[in-house]
DNA sequence: CGTTCTTTTCCATATTACATGAATTATGGA
DNA sequence: TCCATAATTCATGTAATATGGAAAAGAACG
């Protein structure tokens, strides 16, 4: 991932509404959530949500597909992974043991 | 980590200078870099750097200690780890195999 | 075709964040 | 004490971003 993409992703996530939305989508997993679901769950106006979903989409952190009258959104985990990889690139000054210990501590609670 | 701390961290990283600085510190590892080193490496004015180091410090992504006339900065990997943990919390809709596969793909190149 | 539901776009306003110059603080050496 | 070096703080003009109302667009259904 290039720096500009990383900045796009970080800027997208550095916002309360978008962080809430992205985490809801992360937690929803592969089935995703419709825009309407998100508006209800996060309690935000539809136009504000739409603007923020656009910003997340521009960063490729979410993707969408139309489903009847609704639009369903999904977290794009590949992009998330690339972003984390970029942040940790060449980390720890080449000391592999520091690096390994760091990664081991990122535990997923699911 | 709480949401507000995560937002503080993400906002701190969502900025070209600060992302450069943080990655330089990540790559420097435990020995860190002085403010002067950073200003030279990233080619930024000292006062601009100082402002941005303050923002990274407020997010606890970096810490510093005085070293003679210089101030040495270090990436705070614990905070970084907590931030990543927060982002991935309850991810993948409870499907452990998705989660595991995701984490396995975050490889550190060092 | 007209209505309803869902989502998006447009736009004006308000807020916030940013880089910079000038001044200030802190340290070490002459 | 005086000077040079290193880093920080402060005030300010400018630029970027967020917000919400109004209107429009897309889709399903009678």
CSV table of C-alpha atoms (C1' of nucleotides) in Angstrom, one decimal:
chain,number,residue,atom,x,y,z
A,1,UNK,CA,0.0,0.0,0.0
A,2,UNK,CA,1.2,3.5,-0.8
A,3,UNK,CA,1.4,6.3,1.7
A,4,UNK,CA,-1.4,8.3,0.0
A,5,UNK,CA,-3.8,5.3,0.3
A,6,UNK,CA,-2.8,4.9,3.9
A,7,UNK,CA,-3.6,8.5,4.6
A,8,UNK,CA,-6.9,8.2,2.8
A,9,UNK,CA,-7.8,5.2,5.0
A,10,UNK,CA,-6.6,6.8,8.2
A,11,UNK,CA,-8.4,10.0,7.5
A,12,UNK,CA,-11.5,8.0,6.8
A,13,UNK,CA,-11.3,6.3,10.1
A,14,UNK,CA,-10.4,9.3,12.1
A,15,UNK,CA,-14.0,10.5,12.5
A,16,UNK,CA,-16.5,9.4,15.0
A,17,UNK,CA,-19.4,8.5,12.7
A,18,UNK,CA,-17.1,6.7,10.2
A,19,UNK,CA,-15.3,4.8,12.9
A,20,UNK,CA,-18.7,3.7,14.4
A,21,UNK,CA,-19.9,2.7,10.9
A,22,UNK,CA,-16.8,0.8,10.0
A,23,UNK,CA,-16.7,-1.1,13.3
A,24,UNK,CA,-20.4,-2.0,12.9
A,25,UNK,CA,-19.5,-3.4,9.5
A,26,UNK,CA,-16.5,-5.2,10.8
A,27,UNK,CA,-18.6,-6.8,13.5
A,28,UNK,CA,-21.4,-7.6,11.1
A,29,UNK,CA,-18.9,-9.7,9.1
A,30,UNK,CA,-19.5,-10.9,5.5
A,31,UNK,CA,-23.2,-10.4,5.6
A,32,UNK,CA,-22.8,-6.6,6.0
A,33,UNK,CA,-25.5,-4.1,6.7
A,34,UNK,CA,-27.8,-1.9,4.7
A,35,UNK,CA,-27.5,1.9,4.8
A,36,UNK,CA,-30.8,2.0,6.6
A,37,UNK,CA,-29.5,-0.5,9.2
A,38,UNK,CA,-26.5,1.7,9.7
A,39,UNK,CA,-28.5,4.9,10.0
A,40,UNK,CA,-30.7,3.2,12.7
A,41,UNK,CA,-27.8,1.5,14.6
A,42,UNK,CA,-25.6,4.6,14.7
A,43,UNK,CA,-28.5,7.1,14.9
A,44,UNK,CA,-27.4,9.4,12.1
A,45,UNK,CA,-29.3,11.2,9.4
A,46,UNK,CA,-29.4,9.5,6.0
A,47,UNK,CA,-27.6,12.2,4.2
A,48,UNK,CA,-24.8,12.5,6.7
A,49,UNK,CA,-24.4,8.7,6.6
A,50,UNK,CA,-24.3,8.7,2.9
A,51,UNK,CA,-21.6,11.4,2.8
A,52,UNK,CA,-19.5,9.4,5.3
A,53,UNK,CA,-20.1,6.1,3.5
A,54,UNK,CA,-18.7,7.8,0.3
A,55,UNK,CA,-15.6,8.8,2.2
A,56,UNK,CA,-15.1,5.2,3.5
A,57,UNK,CA,-15.8,3.9,-0.1
A,58,UNK,CA,-13.2,6.3,-1.5
A,59,UNK,CA,-10.7,4.8,0.8
A,60,UNK,CA,-11.9,1.3,-0.2
A,61,UNK,CA,-12.6,0.5,3.4
A,62,UNK,CA,-16.2,-0.4,2.5
A,63,UNK,CA,-17.9,-1.6,-0.6
A,64,UNK,CA,-21.6,-1.8,-1.5
A,65,UNK,CA,-24.1,-3.6,-3.6
A,66,UNK,CA,-27.6,-2.7,-4.3
A,67,UNK,CA,-30.2,-5.0,-2.8
A,68,UNK,CA,-33.7,-4.1,-4.0
A,69,UNK,CA,-34.4,-0.7,-2.6
A,70,UNK,CA,-31.6,-0.8,-0.1
A,71,UNK,CA,-27.9,-0.6,-0.5
A,72,UNK,CA,-25.8,-3.1,1.4
A,73,UNK,CA,-22.4,-2.2,2.7
A,74,UNK,CA,-19.5,-4.5,3.6
A,75,UNK,CA,-16.2,-3.8,5.4
A,76,UNK,CA,-13.3,-4.4,3.0
A,77,UNK,CA,-11.0,-6.4,5.2
A,78,UNK,CA,-8.3,-6.7,2.5
A,79,UNK,CA,-7.8,-2.9,2.6
A,80,UNK,CA,-7.7,-3.0,6.3
A,81,UNK,CA,-5.1,-5.6,6.3
A,82,UNK,CA,-3.0,-3.6,3.8
A,83,UNK,CA,-3.3,-0.5,5.9
A,84,UNK,CA,-2.1,-2.3,9.1
A,85,UNK,CA,0.7,-3.8,7.1
A,86,UNK,CA,1.8,-0.4,5.9
A,87,UNK,CA,1.8,1.0,9.4
A,88,UNK,CA,4.0,-1.8,10.7
A,89,UNK,CA,6.3,-1.9,7.7
A,90,UNK,CA,9.9,-2.3,8.7
A,91,UNK,CA,9.0,-1.9,12.3
A,92,UNK,CA,11.1,-2.4,15.4
A,93,UNK,CA,14.4,-1.5,13.9
A,94,UNK,CA,15.0,-4.9,12.5
A,95,UNK,CA,14.7,-6.7,15.8
A,96,UNK,CA,12.6,-9.7,14.8
A,97,UNK,CA,11.9,-10.7,18.4
A,98,UNK,CA,10.2,-7.3,19.2
A,99,UNK,CA,8.2,-7.6,16.1
A,100,UNK,CA,7.0,-11.1,16.8
A,101,UNK,CA,6.0,-10.3,20.4
A,102,UNK,CA,4.1,-7.2,19.1
A,103,UNK,CA,2.0,-9.2,16.6
A,104,UNK,CA,1.4,-12.0,19.1
A,105,UNK,CA,-0.3,-9.5,21.3
A,106,UNK,CA,-2.9,-8.4,18.8
A,107,UNK,CA,-5.5,-10.9,19.8
A,108,UNK,CA,-8.9,-11.2,18.2
A,109,UNK,CA,-11.6,-11.8,20.8
A,110,UNK,CA,-14.0,-13.5,18.6
B,1,UNK,CA,-8.9,1.2,24.5
B,2,UNK,CA,-11.9,3.6,24.4
B,3,UNK,CA,-13.3,5.1,21.2
B,4,UNK,CA,-12.1,8.6,22.0
B,5,UNK,CA,-8.5,7.3,22.4
B,6,UNK,CA,-8.8,5.5,19.2
B,7,UNK,CA,-10.1,8.6,17.4
B,8,UNK,CA,-7.2,10.6,18.9
B,9,UNK,CA,-4.7,8.1,17.6
B,10,UNK,CA,-6.3,7.8,14.2
B,11,UNK,CA,-6.5,11.6,13.8
B,12,UNK,CA,-2.9,11.8,14.8
B,13,UNK,CA,-1.8,9.4,12.1
B,14,UNK,CA,-4.1,10.8,9.4
B,15,UNK,CA,-1.6,13.5,8.5
B,16,UNK,CA,1.3,13.2,6.1
B,17,UNK,CA,4.0,14.7,8.4
B,18,UNK,CA,2.8,12.8,11.5
B,19,UNK,CA,2.5,9.5,9.6
B,20,UNK,CA,6.1,10.0,8.2
B,21,UNK,CA,7.4,10.8,11.7
B,22,UNK,CA,5.6,7.9,13.3
B,23,UNK,CA,6.9,5.5,10.7
B,24,UNK,CA,10.4,6.8,11.1
B,25,UNK,CA,10.1,6.2,14.8
B,26,UNK,CA,8.6,2.7,14.3
B,27,UNK,CA,11.5,1.9,12.0
B,28,UNK,CA,14.1,3.3,14.3
B,29,UNK,CA,12.9,0.9,17.0
B,30,UNK,CA,13.7,1.2,20.7
B,31,UNK,CA,16.6,3.7,20.2
B,32,UNK,CA,14.3,6.3,18.8
B,33,UNK,CA,15.3,9.5,17.1
B,34,UNK,CA,15.9,13.1,18.3
B,35,UNK,CA,13.6,15.9,17.1
B,36,UNK,CA,16.5,17.2,15.1
B,37,UNK,CA,17.0,13.9,13.4
B,38,UNK,CA,13.3,13.8,12.6
B,39,UNK,CA,13.4,17.3,11.2
B,40,UNK,CA,16.3,16.5,8.9
B,41,UNK,CA,14.9,13.1,7.8
B,42,UNK,CA,11.4,14.3,7.1
B,43,UNK,CA,12.6,17.7,5.9
B,44,UNK,CA,10.3,19.8,8.0
B,45,UNK,CA,10.7,23.0,10.0
B,46,UNK,CA,11.4,22.6,13.6
B,47,UNK,CA,8.3,24.4,14.9
B,48,UNK,CA,6.0,22.5,12.5
B,49,UNK,CA,7.6,19.2,13.7
B,50,UNK,CA,7.2,20.2,17.3
B,51,UNK,CA,3.5,20.9,16.8
B,52,UNK,CA,3.0,17.6,15.2
B,53,UNK,CA,5.0,15.7,17.8
B,54,UNK,CA,2.8,17.3,20.4
B,55,UNK,CA,-0.2,15.8,18.6
B,56,UNK,CA,1.4,12.4,18.5
B,57,UNK,CA,2.3,12.7,22.1
B,58,UNK,CA,-1.3,13.7,23.1
B,59,UNK,CA,-2.4,10.4,21.5
B,60,UNK,CA,0.4,8.6,23.4
B,61,UNK,CA,1.7,7.3,20.1
B,62,UNK,CA,5.1,8.7,20.9
B,63,UNK,CA,7.0,9.6,24.1
B,64,UNK,CA,10.1,11.6,24.6
B,65,UNK,CA,13.0,12.1,27.0
B,66,UNK,CA,15.5,14.9,27.1
B,67,UNK,CA,19.0,14.0,26.1
B,68,UNK,CA,21.3,17.0,26.6
B,69,UNK,CA,20.2,19.7,24.3
B,70,UNK,CA,18.2,17.3,22.2
B,71,UNK,CA,14.9,15.6,22.9
B,72,UNK,CA,14.7,12.0,21.9
B,73,UNK,CA,11.4,10.5,20.7
B,74,UNK,CA,10.2,6.9,20.7
B,75,UNK,CA,7.2,5.2,19.1
B,76,UNK,CA,4.9,3.9,21.8
B,77,UNK,CA,4.1,0.4,20.4
B,78,UNK,CA,1.8,-0.5,23.3
B,79,UNK,CA,-0.6,2.3,22.2
B,80,UNK,CA,-0.3,1.1,18.6
B,81,UNK,CA,-1.2,-2.4,19.6
B,82,UNK,CA,-4.2,-1.2,21.6
B,83,UNK,CA,-5.3,0.9,18.7
B,84,UNK,CA,-5.2,-2.1,16.3
B,85,UNK,CA,-6.9,-4.2,18.9
B,86,UNK,CA,-9.7,-1.7,19.1
B,87,UNK,CA,-10.2,-1.6,15.4
B,88,UNK,CA,-10.4,-5.3,15.1
B,89,UNK,CA,-12.6,-5.8,18.2
B,90,UNK,CA,-15.4,-8.3,17.7
B,91,UNK,CA,-14.5,-8.6,14.0
B,92,UNK,CA,-15.7,-11.0,11.4
B,93,UNK,CA,-19.1,-11.5,12.8
B,94,UNK,CA,-17.9,-14.2,15.2
B,95,UNK,CA,-16.4,-16.4,12.5
B,96,UNK,CA,-13.1,-17.4,14.1
B,97,UNK,CA,-11.7,-18.8,10.9
B,98,UNK,CA,-12.0,-15.5,9.0
B,99,UNK,CA,-10.4,-13.7,11.9
B,100,UNK,CA,-7.5,-16.0,12.1
B,101,UNK,CA,-6.9,-15.9,8.4
B,102,UNK,CA,-6.9,-12.1,8.6
B,103,UNK,CA,-4.3,-11.9,11.4
B,104,UNK,CA,-2.1,-14.5,9.7
B,105,UNK,CA,-1.8,-12.2,6.7
B,106,UNK,CA,-0.4,-9.3,8.7
B,107,UNK,CA,3.2,-10.2,8.2
B,108,UNK,CA,6.0,-8.1,9.4
B,109,UNK,CA,8.8,-8.0,6.9
B,110,UNK,CA,11.6,-7.5,9.4
C,1,DC,C1',-48.3,5.7,-14.2
C,2,DG,C1',-48.2,7.4,-9.6
C,3,DT,C1',-46.8,6.5,-4.8
C,4,DT,C1',-43.8,5.1,-1.4
C,5,DC,C1',-39.4,3.8,0.4
C,6,DT,C1',-34.4,4.2,0.4
C,7,DT,C1',-30.4,6.5,-0.6
C,8,DT,C1',-27.8,10.0,-2.7
C,9,DT,C1',-26.5,14.7,-4.4
C,10,DC,C1',-26.3,19.6,-4.0
C,11,DC,C1',-25.2,23.6,-1.6
C,12,DA,C1',-24.5,27.1,2.0
C,13,DT,C1',-22.9,27.7,6.5
C,14,DA,C1',-20.1,26.8,10.4
C,15,DT,C1',-16.4,24.6,12.5
C,16,DT,C1',-11.9,22.9,12.8
C,17,DA,C1',-7.2,22.0,11.5
C,18,DC,C1',-2.9,23.6,9.5
C,19,DA,C1',1.7,25.8,8.6
C,20,DT,C1',4.3,29.6,9.6
C,21,DG,C1',7.0,33.6,11.7
C,22,DA,C1',8.4,35.6,15.9
C,23,DA,C1',9.3,35.1,20.4
C,24,DT,C1',10.6,32.0,24.4
C,25,DT,C1',12.6,28.2,27.1
C,26,DA,C1',16.3,24.9,28.0
C,27,DT,C1',20.9,23.1,27.8
C,28,DG,C1',26.0,23.0,27.3
C,29,DG,C1',30.2,25.2,26.5
C,30,DA,C1',33.5,29.3,26.2
D,1,DT,C1',28.0,35.3,32.5
D,2,DC,C1',27.4,35.2,27.6
D,3,DC,C1',26.7,32.8,23.4
D,4,DA,C1',25.2,29.0,20.4
D,5,DT,C1',22.3,25.2,19.7
D,6,DA,C1',17.9,22.6,20.2
D,7,DA,C1',13.3,22.6,20.8
D,8,DT,C1',8.8,24.6,22.0
D,9,DT,C1',5.0,28.0,22.4
D,10,DC,C1',2.0,31.4,20.7
D,11,DA,C1',-0.9,34.2,17.5
D,12,DT,C1',-2.7,34.4,13.1
D,13,DG,C1',-4.3,34.0,8.3
D,14,DT,C1',-5.7,30.4,5.4
D,15,DA,C1',-7.4,26.1,3.8
D,16,DA,C1',-9.9,21.9,4.5
D,17,DT,C1',-13.8,19.5,6.5
D,18,DA,C1',-18.3,18.6,8.6
D,19,DT,C1',-23.1,19.4,8.9
D,20,DG,C1',-28.0,19.5,7.7
D,21,DG,C1',-31.9,21.1,4.8
D,22,DA,C1',-33.9,20.6,0.4
D,23,DA,C1',-34.3,18.3,-3.7
D,24,DA,C1',-33.4,14.4,-6.8
D,25,DA,C1',-32.6,9.7,-8.2
D,26,DG,C1',-33.4,4.6,-8.1
D,27,DA,C1',-36.4,0.7,-7.2
D,28,DA,C1',-40.6,-1.9,-5.9
D,29,DC,C1',-45.4,-2.3,-6.0
D,30,DG,C1',-50.4,-1.4,-6.7
